[in-house]
Structure formats: C-alpha cells, structure tokens
Amino acid sequence: MRGLMAKPSGEIIETPIISNFKEGLSVLEYFNSTHGARKGLADTALKTANSGYLTRRLVDVAQDAIITEEDCGTEKGISMRAVMNGADVVVSLSERIMGRCASIDVINPLDGKTIVKAGEMFDENNTEAIETAGIDEVLVRSVLTCEGEHNGICAKCYGRDLARGTEVNIGEAIGVMAAQSIGEPGTQLTMRTFHIGGAAQKGAERSHVDANIDATIEVRNQNVVKNSEGLTIVMGRNTEIVLKDKKGHEKATHRVPYGAKLLVEDGKKVKAGDKMAEWDPYTLPVITEKDGVAHYFDLVDGVSVTDDVDEATGITSKKIIDWRSQPKGGDLKPRISLLDKKGKVINLPNGLPANYYLSVDTILSAENEQEVKAGDIIARIPRETSKTRDITGGLPRVAELFEARMPKDFAVISEIDGYVEFGKDYKSKRRIAVKPANADDGEPREYLVPKGRHLAVHEGDFVRKGDPILDGALVPHDILDVMGVEALADYLTNEVQDVYRLQGVKINDKHIEVIVRQMMQKVEITEVGDSTFLVGEHVERSEFDEIIAKYESEGKRPPVGKPVLQGITKASLQTRSFISAASFQETTRVLTEAAVQGKVDKLFGLKENVIVGRLIPAGTGAYTAGVKRIAAERDQVILDSQPQPEEETLEGANDAAALSAADTSAPEEEAKEAANG
C-alpha cells in the first residue's frame, strides 16, 4: 500500500492510495501514483544540472585561492562561539574551532594558565581543555582576515588541511577544495520550496527563553510595566537577561523582545530549565503605555476594518484592511487613541500623543471605549516571518546567498544607535528618521519605508546599530556596510549551514569563509586622496593595499575605500584574470573589454595557466614557481653587479645572441639523435 502521496506543489493529496500493486490500482490511484514518481525523476534531473552549475560558479570564483606562505603575521581574527538554537547547542565551540589557529593566547579563567598560545592550532586535546574551562568565545585566525602578499593565503590563517588532518601544505588549492566541498552535497539538497505549515520543517519559532544553567539573573535596560492581569510586560526593545554564575562571570545573554512577559526579577536566582520570559512568536503586540480609554478613530466598517472569521477556531476578530484602495478611504488614518476621563488624548512619557496607528492586517484586541491599563495589548500585528511563506529550500537558497541577491521583502536596518522619529507620509511611502544618540554620529539617517509593510519600531524607540526598523529578510550588503566583514561572514556562514544542517550534511565553516573572501575582493573608493581613482570606482583589494602603503611611505594622502560584496558570478567575471573570466561566461564581452582596456594577465590562478598550457601554481607547481623566482632574482643580482661595457657594436650583440641560441638548441638536437638512435 502506497499511502498518502504528495502533489507536485508539495501539498498532500487527501485520498490515500489504499490498494497495493498486486491487487491493482484504480485509475485515479494509478494517476496519482505515477504523477508523484515522475515528478521525483524530473526533479532529480533538474537538481543535478542546478547543483553542477552552482559547483562550476563556486570553482570559478575560488580557483585562485592558494596557500602561498607559512604565516602572514596578522593579529586579526574572527570570534567563534557555539551555534545555539534557543537553549540547545547545535554545534559546540570545540567542533567549530577544531583545526583552526588561535589569534591570541587562550587563557584558562580558572587558574590563569595559557591553554593555547597565539598561532598554535586547536586540536582534540586542547579543545577539550577549553570546553572544561568554560570558555564560550575564542578568537581564531581566518582566511577572511589573512594578510598574505599578492592576495595569497597563509597556512596559519587556514589551519588544518581537512583531507589529511595535518597542517595545510604550501601550494594547496584551498579555493577549489572549498568549492567542491560546498557543491558536492548540492545534489542531496532539495529543489522544492517548502510551504512551512506549522512546525513541520524547521521547528516552531522561538517563543520563550529558558535558563540553561543555575545562575543569578541580571536584567539590563529594564523597561517594564505591570498589566491588568498583574503580569510584567517588557516595554523596551533592548531589555536583556544576563545569567551570571557564582563568581559573577557572565554565562549567557538573552535579548527579550518587546511585549514579552518577564517571569524573573533582577538579582533573583534561577535553576536550569526555568522559563525566564515568554512571548507570542507569531504576532507583534501593540501595547498601551498608560492607563486610559481605548477609542477607535477612522475605523470604518467595510472600508478600513472588517470582521474576520478564523476558519480553524471559528472566532471572529476585527482586522484592518487596505483602506487606501477603497473609494472612501483616501484620507483615513486608522488608529486607536488613549483618552482620559474628559475625552482628551493622553500624552505619553516621550511627549507624543498616545495615538497607535494601525497597519494593514493588524488584528484588534481591544473593544471601542474599553478601559485599558498600561501594558495591555490593544492590537496584534502578524509577523512577516511567520506567515506560511515559502522558504526556498535547499539549493536555490544556497545559490541566492552566494549570489548576494536582494531578498523580496527585505528588512531595513538602522546604521547608528539612536531614537526613531516618524517623518511625513507620502502617497505610498513614509519617511522614518533615526536621530543619533551621541553627537559624534553626525546627521540623522533617513529611511523611506513602503506603507503597507509593518514597522518593527514605534516612535521614540531607542534602536541600536543593526537593529531592524522594518521586518523582513536581511540584505547581505546592508550587513556589510553597517556591521562589518565579520558580521557578514557570520550571517552567510550560518544561513548556508542552516540549509545543509536541515539535510544532515556537515560542511566545515572555513570552506564558506574562503568563498566569502573571494566575494569581497573589490574595494569601492569613497575618498580619492592624492590618487588617480574616481569616487565609486571598484578596485582590486591587493592593488588598493599596495597603493595605500606606497602613498603613506611617500607622505601623500592615501585613498579611502570600503569593502564591496559581489555575487559569485559577478566576482568571477570581474576577476584580475581576463582569461579566466572569458572561459567562464560571456566570452565575447569579456575579451572585447579586456582588449579595449589593454589588460594584462599575470597568470596567478589555476585556470588561466591551464588555458595557456603552463604548469599550474598549485601543488608542486607552487614550489617550482618559487624556485624559478629565486633563480631569476639571483641572475638579476649577477647581471647588476657586472660592469656594463661602454658601447657594444651591433655585430657583437648579434654574435652573442647567435651563440646563446646555439647553446639552447644543442641539447635538443642531441635528444633527437638519441631518440632516433
């Protein structure tokens, strides 16, 4: 018996197939059964092609990442901590740092002894010591922060060669290895986009915070009120619960969202497993900040509000509809205001009137003219993330991340710490400003936000740098501009790993880091200095660094630039080598541009060397290239030390050339004779 079958769209067909193949299937059952099987085969064929293309793009972008030296001597690194999902450890710290090198000394907080010196590798023994010492964050060397010469990567920043378990050799083509490690499991990933209905795929959204150890609580940025049920409601957006052990060391920090119920108090003790706060994961509450009477304004039945019946529960609720599309609704501003006993609008602590403007799809929780206390929920806004949206499963998601595409409903994040102010409304957009909290941050930053989308902040809220102003999917370019390289690498690594973990595939983080490094090879010029660059021009990072070093030594003003993130296809087409780019895609365009610009290919990568038929600069080829370079340098020294003759006659020079030609051709002729003999 085949049981339940899935439609091609991924939904399940209600009628199961109850006959087995021996009895024979009815026409409908046979159709459904074949349909499912055929879809599986078609999917597999598409998946193989798609996965192969992803691998090809990855190999192309990373083919010139080669280990060129032992140690670049950088003191930079990225911080690593365990990957958590709520209170569960998904990947432990020791797993993540295994086979990497320490960036600074790792010191045991219990006895002050050094467990791992800077530059040493974390292996099975010392990672265990780190776990037992209770260290939860370690700074490790990474290819993202490597300062190897000529865009090379050093062995210390890469760490262990995962194929052999020893330190990586010079000349190892780690780029190709990273690309294949990410591309190879691609065929195991699904192509379908999942409709997340409930907790089937990724586990339900988080709805509470538990203590993972016995600890003392500290509540930071505490901004709470007691509501009419006597519960403590969080009113700030930066409230954090910090867990401290007996010695006062911070063990964990949990951020509590706006509108959550706080179940613990500052300074109290909790046991492991105790619930500290809980909230509704699927809606954002609109909460009153003072006592008063809730009064509806511009909530016109059938124009801006309608009765919505929930099919599952049969409960009727009032829901805001898009009033701007209605003929009578042009000038409406649906809102709930808090009035005092005399019927006047109350002023909030920040001096603004207590008007709560409602966006489309908001569900009202308070009746008209109902008395409310501070901390009561008057409306609930469905969270964008928890709608049964398609998560692009598997391959398309990985490709989307590596191509650095703009997501559909993207989030807008704040560039500075500051206070939110609402500007004036336009026809389809509204203006939101973030006024800097400290004067050094300069002017307020303004953002234009589409009106239909829900805001994650209220007027007068304090937001930190990187906090979302508008809910939605994060844009990698914004993360890079606002939070920097490490935050971006962290985001991309976690997002890619989430897809693979869902399918039970293990990939080491450093492979993803190698690809991210290749995606960030360009720098955008923001200030010209004394250079010949133009503002907005994209320059190779290695070239940019050389120019800065040169200008600083000459006492000139160096140019200033910021890192740029490019998708893997774009990065491949804009690489240093035009031969490599031409063999990837759009051959005619790449070659004509290279010809017009008079480009020179230095043949640094693997691909261009294969194409022109030279030895590749990886493996033994790297060693040979080094030997050749040393020999050429020695020859140059000898040539420079010889006294130059005053004026050589032309015939003399020609004779010398003829002699040297005879020298080189002699062995070849001998070899030919030997072969013929």
XYZ file of C-alpha atoms in Angstrom:
677
model
C 0.000 0.000 0.000
C 1.455 3.363 -1.013
C -0.425 5.551 1.469
C -0.531 9.315 1.149
C 1.002 10.868 -1.979
C 2.169 14.444 -2.484
C 1.004 16.722 -5.281
C 3.696 18.307 -7.460
C 3.221 21.541 -5.492
C 4.218 19.712 -2.312
C 0.750 19.582 -0.748
C -0.591 16.196 0.276
C -3.479 14.630 -1.656
C -6.368 13.895 0.723
C -7.229 10.437 -0.646
C -4.526 7.905 0.179
C -3.708 5.029 -2.166
C -5.133 2.054 -0.312
C -4.778 -0.793 -2.830
C -1.410 -2.454 -3.252
C 0.251 -3.188 -6.578
C -0.745 -6.859 -6.509
C -4.491 -6.102 -6.238
C -4.133 -3.386 -8.856
C -4.754 0.348 -8.537
C -7.884 2.226 -9.608
C -7.485 4.792 -12.421
C -7.277 7.739 -10.033
C -4.834 5.965 -7.728
C -2.696 4.942 -10.690
C -2.644 8.519 -11.972
C -1.636 9.954 -8.577
C 1.000 7.292 -8.055
C 2.622 7.822 -11.462
C 2.398 11.569 -11.105
C 4.414 11.531 -7.875
C 7.034 9.132 -9.225
C 7.512 11.101 -12.431
C 7.848 14.354 -10.533
C 10.608 12.736 -8.467
C 12.576 11.783 -11.581
C 12.151 15.182 -13.242
C 13.205 16.868 -10.016
C 16.357 14.754 -9.791
C 17.390 15.628 -13.336
C 16.886 19.340 -12.729
C 18.639 19.142 -9.394
C 21.763 17.561 -10.880
C 22.028 20.294 -13.515
C 21.434 23.044 -10.982
C 23.880 21.630 -8.481
C 26.524 21.214 -11.185
C 26.131 24.826 -12.233
C 26.476 26.018 -8.621
C 29.694 23.969 -8.282
C 31.042 25.443 -11.509
C 30.388 29.013 -10.364
C 31.990 28.318 -6.983
C 35.084 26.718 -8.537
C 35.426 29.622 -10.915
C 35.270 32.275 -8.234
C 37.634 30.457 -5.860
C 40.143 28.879 -8.252
C 42.935 31.353 -7.467
C 42.775 30.928 -3.678
C 46.038 29.090 -2.976
C 48.182 28.757 0.162
C 51.277 30.818 -0.639
C 53.117 31.257 2.667
C 53.558 29.827 6.146
C 52.440 32.779 8.297
C 51.289 36.242 7.259
C 51.818 37.524 10.816
C 48.427 39.167 11.217
C 46.961 39.705 14.679
C 43.401 39.890 13.385
C 40.871 37.093 13.606
C 37.198 36.348 13.958
C 35.439 35.370 17.170
C 33.879 31.928 17.368
C 31.192 30.731 19.752
C 28.936 27.685 19.854
C 25.937 27.746 17.495
C 22.804 27.804 19.635
C 19.159 27.329 18.818
C 17.340 28.670 21.852
C 18.975 26.814 24.724
C 20.119 23.826 22.625
C 23.684 23.612 21.353
C 23.587 22.857 17.628
C 27.369 22.914 17.063
C 29.703 23.065 20.060
C 32.581 25.543 20.285
C 35.164 22.755 20.201
C 33.732 21.430 16.914
C 33.843 24.882 15.344
C 37.434 25.743 16.314
C 38.939 22.291 15.751
C 41.814 22.559 13.288
C 41.975 26.383 13.357
C 44.780 28.511 14.799
C 44.392 30.806 17.791
C 44.658 34.520 17.051
C 45.555 35.471 20.636
C 46.549 33.401 23.679
C 43.630 31.427 25.112
C 43.865 31.716 28.896
C 42.057 29.497 31.390
C 39.906 31.835 33.541
C 40.057 29.359 36.456
C 43.843 29.315 37.023
C 45.223 31.941 34.599
C 47.343 29.405 32.669
C 47.647 29.587 28.880
C 45.850 26.677 27.189
C 46.766 27.584 23.598
C 49.364 30.151 22.541
C 48.664 32.588 19.706
C 49.379 30.910 16.360
C 49.034 27.366 17.748
C 46.435 25.016 16.327
C 43.402 23.802 18.272
C 43.455 20.008 18.304
C 41.457 17.280 20.053
C 43.335 17.705 23.361
C 43.290 21.451 23.890
C 39.699 21.969 22.662
C 38.588 19.631 25.442
C 40.520 21.771 27.939
C 38.784 24.887 26.556
C 35.336 23.292 26.999
C 36.109 22.211 30.591
C 37.443 25.692 31.432
C 34.016 27.052 30.433
C 35.353 29.469 27.810
C 32.491 30.380 25.491
C 34.223 32.607 22.933
C 37.597 32.260 21.187
C 39.348 34.495 18.654
C 40.638 32.386 15.754
C 42.650 33.146 12.626
C 40.595 33.135 9.445
C 41.135 33.439 5.693
C 38.834 36.485 5.885
C 41.407 38.437 7.881
C 44.554 36.937 6.290
C 47.099 39.498 5.096
C 49.111 37.278 2.735
C 51.057 39.012 -0.037
C 49.671 39.238 -3.595
C 46.261 38.083 -2.439
C 47.701 34.760 -1.259
C 46.563 32.978 1.896
C 48.835 31.744 4.672
C 48.789 28.301 6.280
C 48.161 29.653 9.805
C 45.005 31.518 8.768
C 43.656 28.396 7.069
C 44.660 25.861 9.727
C 44.284 22.123 9.277
C 44.048 20.522 5.850
C 40.760 18.674 6.280
C 41.682 15.996 3.758
C 44.818 14.862 5.607
C 44.421 16.061 9.184
C 47.817 17.807 9.198
C 48.640 21.499 8.847
C 47.909 22.610 5.290
C 50.834 22.495 2.820
C 52.035 25.482 0.861
C 50.625 25.272 -2.654
C 47.343 23.635 -1.634
C 44.475 24.855 -3.852
C 42.088 25.551 -0.989
C 39.697 27.518 -3.200
C 38.871 24.549 -5.400
C 38.652 22.356 -2.317
C 36.166 24.756 -0.687
C 34.077 24.994 -3.859
C 33.871 21.227 -4.235
C 33.052 20.727 -0.552
C 30.086 23.093 -0.852
C 28.989 21.941 -4.306
C 29.264 18.185 -3.820
C 26.426 17.790 -1.266
C 24.319 20.037 -3.523
C 22.741 17.025 -5.196
C 21.439 15.898 -1.815
C 19.628 19.181 -1.215
C 16.025 19.541 -2.276
C 14.890 21.782 -5.103
C 11.352 22.313 -3.835
C 10.277 25.393 -1.967
C 8.635 24.277 1.256
C 5.400 25.761 2.470
C 6.008 25.905 6.158
C 2.741 24.910 7.727
C 3.251 24.828 11.481
C 6.296 23.146 12.911
C 6.845 20.567 10.209
C 10.145 21.752 8.794
C 12.221 23.990 10.948
C 10.728 23.615 14.397
C 8.353 26.299 15.626
C 9.595 29.846 16.058
C 11.128 30.537 19.474
C 8.543 31.665 21.969
C 10.402 31.668 25.297
C 13.815 31.845 26.953
C 14.921 29.173 29.436
C 17.874 29.275 31.788
C 20.421 26.684 30.662
C 22.337 26.691 33.974
C 21.737 27.503 37.654
C 22.510 31.220 37.825
C 21.759 34.657 39.201
C 19.703 36.962 36.988
C 20.612 40.492 35.986
C 18.051 42.370 33.886
C 19.705 45.120 31.826
C 17.938 48.158 30.304
C 14.896 47.191 32.331
C 11.799 48.938 30.991
C 8.700 47.084 32.205
C 5.105 47.697 33.314
C 2.535 45.597 35.180
C -0.591 44.992 33.078
C -4.208 44.478 34.207
C -3.545 40.762 34.843
C -0.589 41.607 37.082
C 1.996 40.257 34.610
C 5.297 42.052 33.996
C 5.426 43.177 30.359
C 8.659 44.292 28.654
C 8.227 47.717 27.044
C 11.774 48.305 25.795
C 13.489 46.881 22.751
C 16.879 46.468 24.412
C 15.964 44.573 27.564
C 18.435 41.749 28.170
C 18.503 38.931 30.712
C 22.068 38.127 31.754
C 22.875 34.866 33.569
C 25.822 35.006 35.976
C 27.491 32.102 37.773
C 28.567 32.102 41.438
C 31.770 34.031 40.694
C 29.855 36.710 38.793
C 31.065 35.635 35.337
C 28.548 36.227 32.558
C 27.468 32.893 31.141
C 24.705 33.858 28.731
C 22.858 36.921 27.499
C 19.322 36.695 26.144
C 17.570 39.559 24.417
C 13.892 39.751 25.277
C 11.577 41.094 22.568
C 9.115 43.965 23.009
C 5.836 42.809 24.555
C 7.216 39.652 26.201
C 6.098 38.524 29.675
C 9.050 38.697 32.048
C 8.874 35.831 34.553
C 12.027 36.582 36.599
C 13.290 39.528 38.642
C 16.635 41.283 38.795
C 19.000 39.708 41.330
C 16.940 36.522 41.830
C 18.348 33.012 41.353
C 17.058 30.562 38.736
C 17.562 26.843 38.220
C 18.486 25.242 34.888
C 15.370 24.769 32.774
C 13.372 27.577 34.427
C 11.411 29.738 31.998
C 12.578 33.360 32.201
C 10.362 35.077 29.610
C 7.772 34.112 27.038
C 6.069 35.798 24.100
C 3.815 35.104 21.135
C 6.149 34.139 18.288
C 3.658 34.792 15.511
C 2.457 38.328 16.273
C 3.935 41.646 17.345
C 1.796 43.262 20.054
C 0.756 46.919 20.166
C 0.898 47.743 23.877
C -0.509 50.686 25.804
C 1.990 52.700 27.810
C -0.516 54.435 30.135
C -3.945 53.775 31.650
C -6.872 55.221 29.709
C -9.844 54.512 27.457
C -9.154 52.947 24.048
C -11.018 54.876 21.354
C -11.246 53.892 17.664
C -10.540 56.621 15.099
C -11.122 56.200 11.328
C -12.019 52.534 11.802
C -14.910 52.437 9.313
C -16.624 49.083 8.859
C -16.060 47.747 5.356
C -13.573 50.499 4.446
C -10.684 50.199 6.883
C -11.814 47.337 9.138
C -13.683 44.093 8.580
C -14.855 41.127 10.648
C -12.540 38.207 10.005
C -13.569 34.651 10.961
C -10.747 32.236 11.722
C -11.592 29.002 9.876
C -9.804 26.773 12.362
C -11.307 28.140 15.589
C -14.465 29.920 14.394
C -13.533 33.003 16.424
C -14.435 36.362 14.865
C -11.954 39.208 15.157
C -11.713 42.701 13.715
C -8.958 43.050 11.134
C -7.611 46.135 9.347
C -7.926 46.017 5.543
C -6.176 48.173 2.936
C -8.236 51.362 3.225
C -6.244 53.275 0.595
C -7.618 51.079 -2.200
C -11.236 51.848 -1.183
C -13.052 54.789 -2.829
C -13.958 56.445 0.509
C -10.752 55.621 2.293
C -8.230 58.081 0.860
C -7.912 60.382 3.879
C -8.342 57.860 6.686
C -5.665 57.212 9.289
C -6.880 54.157 11.237
C -5.656 54.367 14.821
C -6.541 53.605 18.409
C -6.021 56.554 20.755
C -5.926 56.550 24.553
C -8.290 59.127 26.032
C -8.522 60.407 29.601
C -11.781 60.813 31.561
C -12.563 64.115 29.785
C -12.188 62.535 26.343
C -8.839 64.168 25.529
C -5.909 62.238 24.026
C -3.350 61.357 26.729
C 0.304 62.359 26.258
C 2.960 59.637 26.592
C 6.184 59.997 28.651
C 8.122 60.975 25.491
C 5.750 63.930 24.975
C 3.904 62.473 21.987
C 0.110 61.932 21.962
C -0.976 58.316 22.598
C -2.070 57.517 19.045
C -1.364 53.970 17.908
C -1.529 53.901 14.094
C -2.532 50.533 12.670
C -1.094 48.940 9.539
C -2.882 46.544 7.163
C -3.664 43.038 8.540
C -3.499 44.176 12.175
C -5.963 42.318 14.420
C -7.709 44.446 17.072
C -7.679 43.065 20.623
C -9.430 45.904 22.481
C -13.060 46.953 22.050
C -14.042 50.562 21.356
C -14.335 52.639 24.580
C -12.769 49.821 26.630
C -10.789 50.814 29.721
C -7.189 49.611 29.480
C -4.204 49.630 31.832
C -0.569 50.215 30.916
C 0.912 47.036 29.436
C -2.360 45.756 27.923
C -2.345 44.576 24.327
C -4.767 46.599 22.169
C -3.816 45.101 18.785
C -1.652 42.368 17.312
C 0.304 42.534 14.066
C 1.129 39.224 12.314
C 4.895 38.842 11.989
C 6.132 38.819 8.402
C 8.476 35.941 9.070
C 5.864 33.592 10.492
C 3.377 33.728 7.633
C 3.333 30.381 5.875
C 5.873 31.754 3.458
C 7.909 29.594 1.148
C 11.338 29.026 2.490
C 13.279 28.435 -0.553
C 14.565 25.052 0.408
C 17.977 23.728 -0.322
C 19.815 24.613 -3.497
C 18.029 27.799 -4.567
C 18.640 29.258 -1.091
C 22.379 28.456 -1.178
C 22.644 29.953 -4.668
C 20.714 33.044 -3.538
C 23.140 33.582 -0.643
C 26.298 33.152 -2.725
C 24.904 35.375 -5.481
C 24.224 38.049 -2.797
C 20.796 38.820 -4.263
C 18.326 41.286 -2.781
C 15.575 39.331 -0.973
C 11.943 40.071 -1.885
C 10.615 41.592 1.355
C 13.873 42.905 2.724
C 14.485 44.373 6.163
C 15.754 47.908 6.681
C 18.367 48.113 9.439
C 19.495 51.151 11.414
C 23.013 52.419 10.656
C 23.522 54.079 14.060
C 22.401 53.980 17.694
C 19.592 56.488 18.048
C 15.941 57.381 18.549
C 13.228 56.747 15.979
C 11.268 59.712 14.628
C 8.456 59.456 12.095
C 8.611 61.974 9.246
C 5.808 62.896 6.907
C 3.823 60.379 4.869
C 3.906 60.278 1.101
C 1.478 58.505 -1.194
C 2.936 55.020 -0.892
C 5.955 55.554 1.379
C 6.593 57.010 4.800
C 9.767 58.669 5.998
C 11.472 57.449 9.161
C 14.489 59.127 10.706
C 16.899 57.752 13.298
C 18.270 60.618 15.364
C 21.767 59.789 16.667
C 22.080 59.183 20.406
C 25.594 60.677 20.594
C 26.572 63.811 18.713
C 29.633 62.187 17.049
C 27.380 60.198 14.705
C 26.514 63.346 12.741
C 23.248 63.847 10.888
C 20.058 61.802 11.445
C 19.720 58.900 8.997
C 16.528 58.835 6.947
C 14.796 55.783 5.511
C 11.835 55.575 3.125
C 9.606 52.654 4.015
C 6.670 51.266 1.970
C 3.383 51.987 3.754
C 1.836 48.522 3.606
C 4.794 46.882 5.372
C 4.837 46.633 9.118
C 7.378 48.597 11.158
C 9.367 46.872 13.864
C 9.666 50.088 15.900
C 7.449 52.774 17.442
C 8.079 56.487 17.538
C 10.562 57.472 20.234
C 12.062 53.966 20.499
C 15.799 53.612 21.012
C 17.396 51.368 18.367
C 20.918 50.034 18.263
C 23.144 49.882 15.215
C 21.994 46.912 13.132
C 18.502 46.627 14.657
C 15.694 46.205 12.121
C 13.426 49.209 11.516
C 11.342 47.195 9.070
C 10.788 43.450 9.497
C 11.853 41.078 6.757
C 14.817 39.182 5.321
C 18.244 40.745 5.905
C 20.207 42.139 2.949
C 23.859 40.944 2.969
C 25.114 44.284 1.557
C 23.487 46.180 4.437
C 25.066 43.862 7.000
C 28.492 44.532 5.450
C 28.008 48.329 5.379
C 26.565 48.640 8.885
C 28.079 45.809 10.920
C 31.293 44.997 9.044
C 33.028 41.998 7.493
C 32.861 39.654 10.472
C 29.096 40.067 10.930
C 28.556 39.422 7.223
C 30.704 36.278 7.251
C 28.826 35.130 10.335
C 25.449 35.711 8.660
C 26.380 33.959 5.399
C 28.043 31.042 7.198
C 25.037 30.486 9.464
C 22.471 30.804 6.671
C 24.310 28.389 4.355
C 24.943 25.969 7.214
C 21.243 26.070 8.184
C 20.303 24.720 4.762
C 22.881 21.934 4.902
C 22.156 21.041 8.538
C 18.478 20.621 7.699
C 19.560 17.888 5.265
C 22.059 16.429 7.744
C 25.177 17.423 5.775
C 28.300 18.579 7.633
C 30.486 21.222 5.993
C 33.364 22.988 7.707
C 32.877 26.737 8.179
C 36.216 27.577 6.606
C 35.078 26.451 3.163
C 32.289 29.012 3.274
C 34.744 31.640 4.564
C 37.041 31.032 1.581
C 34.142 31.702 -0.802
C 33.046 34.811 1.148
C 36.628 36.097 0.959
C 36.575 35.683 -2.817
C 33.251 37.561 -2.948
C 34.879 40.530 -1.201
C 37.935 41.100 -3.371
C 36.898 44.553 -4.500
C 37.030 47.873 -2.658
C 34.818 50.848 -3.505
C 36.644 54.178 -3.348
C 34.875 56.642 -1.011
C 37.608 59.335 -0.780
C 40.162 59.927 -3.508
C 43.072 61.405 -1.530
C 46.031 62.114 -3.854
C 45.361 59.049 -6.025
C 44.087 58.926 -9.605
C 40.986 56.902 -8.633
C 37.432 58.173 -9.006
C 34.836 58.094 -6.219
C 32.678 54.976 -6.595
C 35.313 53.099 -8.600
C 35.826 49.411 -7.782
C 39.461 48.428 -7.249
C 41.165 45.082 -6.501
C 41.881 44.840 -2.781
C 45.571 43.869 -3.261
C 46.123 46.813 -5.629
C 44.374 49.145 -3.156
C 46.563 47.963 -0.242
C 49.754 48.432 -2.304
C 48.749 51.993 -3.233
C 47.962 52.858 0.415
C 51.362 51.527 1.570
C 53.123 53.445 -1.224
C 51.316 56.741 -0.521
C 51.868 56.503 3.233
C 55.606 55.956 2.757
C 55.731 58.969 0.402
C 53.718 61.140 2.803
C 50.783 61.614 0.412
C 47.084 61.354 1.288
C 46.027 57.738 0.617
C 42.599 56.950 -0.871
C 39.851 55.608 1.421
C 37.615 52.691 0.427
C 35.013 50.324 1.823
C 34.699 46.598 1.063
C 32.099 45.606 -1.530
C 30.207 42.328 -1.660
C 29.735 40.786 -5.100
C 27.814 37.675 -6.038
C 29.919 34.710 -7.206
C 29.002 35.119 -10.903
C 29.848 38.831 -10.860
C 33.043 38.248 -8.885
C 34.149 35.578 -11.421
C 33.544 37.926 -14.350
C 35.420 40.794 -12.687
C 38.447 38.842 -11.510
C 42.018 40.030 -12.158
C 42.488 37.480 -14.928
C 40.577 38.138 -18.142
C 41.485 34.682 -19.478
C 39.749 33.025 -16.517
C 36.711 35.335 -16.863
C 36.450 34.699 -20.615
C 36.443 30.937 -20.101
C 33.574 31.266 -17.608
C 30.717 33.213 -19.255
C 30.071 35.979 -21.810
C 33.361 35.318 -23.615
C 32.951 37.979 -26.321
C 32.105 40.745 -23.873
C 34.967 39.906 -21.516
C 37.536 39.699 -24.321
C 36.425 42.896 -26.085
C 36.525 44.807 -22.775
C 39.969 43.400 -21.964
C 41.217 44.402 -25.421
C 39.788 47.924 -25.173
C 41.313 48.454 -21.716
C 44.628 46.876 -22.694
C 44.512 44.463 -19.751
C 47.494 42.325 -18.756
C 47.003 38.852 -17.289
C 49.699 37.964 -14.742
C 48.572 34.287 -14.732
C 48.119 33.997 -10.957
C 45.260 31.471 -10.861
C 44.947 27.830 -11.891
C 42.538 28.279 -14.768
C 44.479 30.805 -16.817
C 47.636 28.683 -16.526
C 45.810 25.568 -17.716
C 44.415 27.524 -20.678
C 47.822 28.797 -21.843
C 49.419 25.404 -21.124
C 51.771 26.282 -18.270
C 52.433 24.496 -15.017
C 49.705 25.463 -12.526
C 50.847 27.449 -9.461
C 49.485 24.875 -7.006
C 50.939 21.670 -5.603
C 54.484 21.049 -6.887
C 53.920 23.876 -9.378
C 53.916 26.348 -6.487
C 57.348 25.107 -5.410
C 58.687 25.214 -8.981
C 57.407 28.760 -9.403
C 59.203 29.742 -6.194
C 62.470 28.167 -7.364
C 62.176 29.962 -10.725
C 61.592 33.261 -8.978
C 64.655 32.817 -6.730
C 66.781 31.844 -9.757
C 65.607 34.902 -11.697
C 66.390 37.161 -8.715
C 69.911 35.665 -8.394
C 70.518 36.122 -12.123
C 69.407 39.732 -11.824
C 71.859 40.328 -8.946
C 74.738 38.864 -11.031
C 73.741 40.930 -14.077
C 73.505 44.094 -11.986
C 76.950 43.508 -10.416
C 78.727 43.068 -13.807
C 80.362 46.201 -15.232
C 78.423 47.419 -18.280
C 80.582 47.755 -21.460
C 80.616 51.310 -22.830
C 79.164 50.709 -26.325
C 78.746 47.274 -27.802
C 78.826 47.055 -31.587
C 75.737 45.692 -33.229
C 77.600 42.717 -34.727
C 78.952 41.746 -31.312
C 75.474 41.684 -29.843
C 74.186 39.606 -32.751
C 77.054 37.109 -32.366
C 76.266 36.740 -28.654
C 72.606 36.119 -29.433
C 73.516 33.514 -32.059
C 75.838 31.741 -29.602
C 73.202 31.571 -26.868
C 70.677 30.239 -29.416
C 73.163 27.532 -30.449
C 73.658 26.626 -26.771
C 69.961 26.110 -26.203
C 69.382 24.190 -29.434
C 72.340 21.797 -28.943
C 70.756 19.646 -26.192
C 67.528 19.402 -28.210
C 69.409 18.052 -31.264
C 71.276 15.555 -29.074
C 67.972 14.398 -27.626
C 66.535 13.956 -31.143
C 69.545 11.912 -32.232
C 69.258 9.765 -29.111
C 65.596 9.183 -29.834
C 66.282 8.281 -33.470
C 69.215 6.039 -32.482
